[in-house]
Amino acid sequence: MTLACEHLNYAPADPGDATTVAPLAGAPVLLEEEDLTILHLIAAGRRRVDIAKATFSSITKVDERTRRLCHVLAADNRQHLAALAAVYGLVTGEPLPGVPGIRPYVSEDDQKVLDLVAAGLSSSRIAARLQCDVDPVNTAMTRLTFAFSADNRYQLAAHAVLLEAVACRAVSPRFPATALSELPPFHVTVTGTGVLLHATPPLPLPSVAPARRSPAGSVPPARAPDPSEADRGKRPVAESRGAPAPLPPELATWVNNYVGRHPTWELPKDGSGARSWRMSAPEGIIELRVPRTHSDLQREVSAHRHAIGRLGAGQAPRLLGFDPRLRALLTRQPRGERVDDAPDRGLHLRESVHEQAGQLLRILHESTLGAGDRHAQAVENTSRYLDYIDRVLERIDPPVLAGHRAVIRRRLVVLREDLPQLPVAFCHGSFGFGAWRWQRVTRSVALTGFERSQVMAAAVDFARPSLLWAEYPALQNAFVRGYGRSLDEWERRLLGDFAVLAALEDLWHTNPRDDAKTYARFAGALRTAAGQLPVPETVTAVRRTEAPTG
């Protein structure tokens, strides 16, 4: 299970490498009696269903409280939460069953594994951290579990701290490299309903339930950077491998705790202004992103948790971790070749590809991500997208838009007026061939490029595929068959407008000097789509008097 505030803790590091970091001081947080009970049961190695029974709650309610506890204690997961609860003194050895009376002997090699267990790492991540196979790690964990009278990793993490088999620094670099008994007590006030914890990280609590917010709901909208020549030619989905580029030291330490050290190359900045790196690991292609703003990070993490995660294994990226302090996001990308990279093979013209893409899009669109009025949220986000395209329109080379600029501006006005009529959905944002991956072994489609994902008008995601529908109607039928419903009246009426906007955006992100062939293809798609827009009489008159260009 992915916890709501997974990886909010500072990255675990080797005690010898870490520097002393004073515990953060934030506003006091009240932990109720039920919170303390859940902490106690997690440290005792109890399952979620058993915790729900013991607290007379539902599993959903237990998960919500666990997410909040992970945030309050800055824990990566339940295993890490058990260790941190012991450090904070919220779980003690006296009432906790099964804690051995004396600390068992631990070899030097097993101690390295135990330190990382207390830091919340799984077997695979410990193996990556120690640069060894996972089998020796599992063997060591079996020995440690037996030696510490634990039933699972949660108990092992708590027992290791309580028996002072690990230094507090091993649990988190926020603590000094001392044993638990030498750690100064935290300021905890006992209340009538629980305890008041005073030393907590001052981090914004991630949204796990609808809250009173702006009409945009709990997910910050994607604010596209203002288009400029500096952004020109940076396509939203980049695949080319550049020269090896080392990560900044702090990012490298954080990434190494998850996937170990691997050759890294930096990708060109995408349309959202984020910096991205990729590395090839045994588990697949790993991508590290540093979004432009903290709001972008929160939006992308929320998208992964509540929408992208609904897609099956191998069908979409998987969130491995994130860190608000570093504004970093780590994902494992699905394998496969870009559909638009093999025009000679005709992947983009296969009905089966379009049908599968429609199926995946329907799953994404049916996500319930968002709080408050989703319709108002979609109208606001789509309006912001239209504003961005309007600014792009001012900067596109005149020859490309010869005779069409006035028509497109008029259609932007129409779109703004008709937006409230359109069905809404959680959109991919850049849905098209560039974001589709063809997996030859399974003959299936996967999706990538979710940087612009947010609640918008569903027609935004129909735009790029529709550029082929006029010439290949069978592709539209295949897509609709996979999507599970036909376009409604308003979507059919405005789809051509959204297709023009998508073509404009793709053209803007393609540099004619670097990729003249792709630029010419996008320019041709834009002219074709713009030529099919309805033309008011006043615009027709302007066209007749307009001097030809290019």
mmCIF file of C-alpha atoms in Angstrom, residues 25-157:
data_model
loop_
_atom_site.group_PDB
_atom_site.id
_atom_site.type_symbol
_atom_site.label_atom_id
_atom_site.label_comp_id
_atom_site.label_asym_id
_atom_site.label_seq_id
_atom_site.Cartn_x
_atom_site.Cartn_y
_atom_site.Cartn_z
ATOM 1 C CA ALA A 25 10.356 22.433 15.548
ATOM 2 C CA GLY A 26 6.819 22.851 14.290
ATOM 3 C CA ALA A 27 3.374 23.483 15.711
ATOM 4 C CA PRO A 28 2.288 21.016 18.438
ATOM 5 C CA VAL A 29 0.283 18.084 17.094
ATOM 6 C CA LEU A 30 -2.356 16.254 19.117
ATOM 7 C CA LEU A 31 -2.136 12.474 18.940
ATOM 8 C CA GLU A 32 -5.347 10.961 20.204
ATOM 9 C CA GLU A 33 -5.672 7.717 22.114
ATOM 10 C CA GLU A 34 -6.617 5.891 18.908
ATOM 11 C CA ASP A 35 -3.448 7.212 17.211
ATOM 12 C CA LEU A 36 -1.305 5.867 20.058
ATOM 13 C CA THR A 37 -3.095 2.522 19.871
ATOM 14 C CA ILE A 38 -2.431 2.274 16.134
ATOM 15 C CA LEU A 39 1.251 3.111 16.679
ATOM 16 C CA HIS A 40 1.483 0.434 19.370
ATOM 17 C CA LEU A 41 -0.164 -2.201 17.168
ATOM 18 C CA ILE A 42 2.006 -1.354 14.138
ATOM 19 C CA ALA A 43 5.129 -1.687 16.294
ATOM 20 C CA ALA A 44 3.743 -5.009 17.542
ATOM 21 C CA GLY A 45 3.622 -6.235 13.940
ATOM 22 C CA ARG A 46 -0.148 -6.396 13.663
ATOM 23 C CA ARG A 47 -1.853 -6.420 10.265
ATOM 24 C CA ARG A 48 -4.150 -3.629 9.098
ATOM 25 C CA VAL A 49 -7.234 -5.826 9.416
ATOM 26 C CA ASP A 50 -6.255 -6.758 12.981
ATOM 27 C CA ILE A 51 -5.673 -3.088 13.844
ATOM 28 C CA ALA A 52 -9.112 -2.239 12.463
ATOM 29 C CA LYS A 53 -10.725 -4.886 14.668
ATOM 30 C CA ALA A 54 -8.782 -3.796 17.764
ATOM 31 C CA THR A 55 -9.764 -0.146 17.314
ATOM 32 C CA PHE A 56 -13.339 -0.866 16.186
ATOM 33 C CA SER A 57 -12.652 1.022 12.952
ATOM 34 C CA SER A 58 -12.709 0.289 9.262
ATOM 35 C CA ILE A 59 -9.499 -0.438 7.364
ATOM 36 C CA THR A 60 -10.035 2.827 5.462
ATOM 37 C CA LYS A 61 -10.169 4.764 8.722
ATOM 38 C CA VAL A 62 -7.032 3.017 9.993
ATOM 39 C CA ASP A 63 -5.236 3.864 6.730
ATOM 40 C CA GLU A 64 -6.257 7.528 7.041
ATOM 41 C CA ARG A 65 -4.923 7.741 10.593
ATOM 42 C CA THR A 66 -1.754 5.908 9.566
ATOM 43 C CA ARG A 67 -1.188 8.427 6.777
ATOM 44 C CA ARG A 68 -1.536 11.273 9.254
ATOM 45 C CA LEU A 69 0.858 9.578 11.680
ATOM 46 C CA CYS A 70 3.382 9.116 8.868
ATOM 47 C CA HIS A 71 3.181 12.820 8.163
ATOM 48 C CA VAL A 72 3.462 13.868 11.806
ATOM 49 C CA LEU A 73 6.512 11.677 12.427
ATOM 50 C CA ALA A 74 7.898 12.143 8.865
ATOM 51 C CA ALA A 75 7.866 8.398 8.204
ATOM 52 C CA ASP A 76 8.306 6.756 4.822
ATOM 53 C CA ASN A 77 6.076 3.761 5.538
ATOM 54 C CA ARG A 78 4.659 1.643 8.385
ATOM 55 C CA GLN A 79 7.992 -0.072 8.995
ATOM 56 C CA HIS A 80 9.683 3.306 9.387
ATOM 57 C CA LEU A 81 6.758 4.544 11.470
ATOM 58 C CA ALA A 82 7.324 1.740 14.012
ATOM 59 C CA ALA A 83 10.986 2.741 14.451
ATOM 60 C CA LEU A 84 10.223 6.468 14.686
ATOM 61 C CA ALA A 85 7.458 5.860 17.240
ATOM 62 C CA ALA A 86 10.036 4.120 19.425
ATOM 63 C CA VAL A 87 12.512 7.001 19.034
ATOM 64 C CA TYR A 88 9.862 9.568 19.995
ATOM 65 C CA GLY A 89 8.941 7.501 23.050
ATOM 66 C CA LEU A 90 5.394 6.915 21.841
ATOM 67 C CA VAL A 91 6.044 3.152 21.889
ATOM 68 C CA THR A 92 8.019 1.655 24.767
ATOM 69 C CA GLY A 93 9.320 -1.807 25.559
ATOM 70 C CA GLU A 94 7.290 -2.308 28.729
ATOM 71 C CA PRO A 95 3.822 -2.751 27.209
ATOM 72 C CA LEU A 96 5.060 -4.006 23.835
ATOM 73 C CA PRO A 97 4.861 -7.814 23.740
ATOM 74 C CA GLY A 98 7.763 -9.958 22.577
ATOM 75 C CA VAL A 99 10.677 -7.563 23.176
ATOM 76 C CA PRO A 100 13.708 -9.638 24.264
ATOM 77 C CA GLY A 101 15.146 -8.965 27.705
ATOM 78 C CA ILE A 102 18.679 -8.434 26.405
ATOM 79 C CA ARG A 103 20.088 -7.186 23.130
ATOM 80 C CA PRO A 104 21.172 -10.089 20.903
ATOM 81 C CA TYR A 105 24.531 -10.243 19.170
ATOM 82 C CA VAL A 106 24.540 -8.843 15.621
ATOM 83 C CA SER A 107 27.401 -9.355 13.170
ATOM 84 C CA GLU A 108 28.932 -6.443 11.290
ATOM 85 C CA ASP A 109 27.225 -7.372 8.011
ATOM 86 C CA ASP A 110 23.851 -7.930 9.660
ATOM 87 C CA GLN A 111 24.195 -4.577 11.438
ATOM 88 C CA LYS A 112 24.269 -2.795 8.092
ATOM 89 C CA VAL A 113 21.007 -4.504 7.157
ATOM 90 C CA LEU A 114 19.459 -3.749 10.547
ATOM 91 C CA ASP A 115 20.303 -0.039 10.283
ATOM 92 C CA LEU A 116 18.507 0.155 6.943
ATOM 93 C CA VAL A 117 15.520 -1.832 8.247
ATOM 94 C CA ALA A 118 15.149 0.807 10.973
ATOM 95 C CA ALA A 119 15.331 3.462 8.240
ATOM 96 C CA GLY A 120 12.266 1.886 6.587
ATOM 97 C CA LEU A 121 13.916 0.290 3.555
ATOM 98 C CA SER A 122 12.609 -2.921 2.012
ATOM 99 C CA SER A 123 14.788 -5.912 1.107
ATOM 100 C CA SER A 124 15.209 -4.823 -2.511
ATOM 101 C CA ARG A 125 16.136 -1.280 -1.528
ATOM 102 C CA ILE A 126 18.579 -2.527 1.091
ATOM 103 C CA ALA A 127 20.186 -4.719 -1.574
ATOM 104 C CA ALA A 128 20.448 -1.722 -3.894
ATOM 105 C CA ARG A 129 21.860 0.413 -1.106
ATOM 106 C CA LEU A 130 24.482 -2.210 -0.203
ATOM 107 C CA GLN A 131 25.049 -3.090 -3.871
ATOM 108 C CA CYS A 132 24.461 -6.801 -3.398
ATOM 109 C CA ASP A 133 21.897 -9.447 -4.363
ATOM 110 C CA VAL A 134 18.604 -9.512 -2.511
ATOM 111 C CA ASP A 135 18.999 -13.151 -1.347
ATOM 112 C CA PRO A 136 21.749 -12.428 1.220
ATOM 113 C CA VAL A 137 19.644 -9.524 2.496
ATOM 114 C CA ASN A 138 16.608 -11.761 2.958
ATOM 115 C CA THR A 139 18.766 -14.318 4.754
ATOM 116 C CA ALA A 140 20.129 -11.639 7.085
ATOM 117 C CA MET A 141 16.626 -10.344 7.784
ATOM 118 C CA THR A 142 15.490 -13.865 8.667
ATOM 119 C CA ARG A 143 18.370 -14.157 11.165
ATOM 120 C CA LEU A 144 17.615 -10.734 12.631
ATOM 121 C CA THR A 145 13.889 -11.397 12.885
ATOM 122 C CA PHE A 146 14.574 -14.585 14.847
ATOM 123 C CA ALA A 147 17.238 -12.986 17.060
ATOM 124 C CA PHE A 148 14.989 -10.052 18.000
ATOM 125 C CA SER A 149 11.901 -12.257 18.578
ATOM 126 C CA ALA A 150 10.046 -10.415 15.825
ATOM 127 C CA ASP A 151 7.384 -11.724 13.483
ATOM 128 C CA ASN A 152 7.912 -9.230 10.666
ATOM 129 C CA ARG A 153 9.826 -6.125 9.607
ATOM 130 C CA TYR A 154 7.588 -3.738 11.588
ATOM 131 C CA GLN A 155 8.352 -5.521 14.845
ATOM 132 C CA LEU A 156 12.030 -5.849 13.939
ATOM 133 C CA ALA A 157 12.345 -2.092 13.350
#
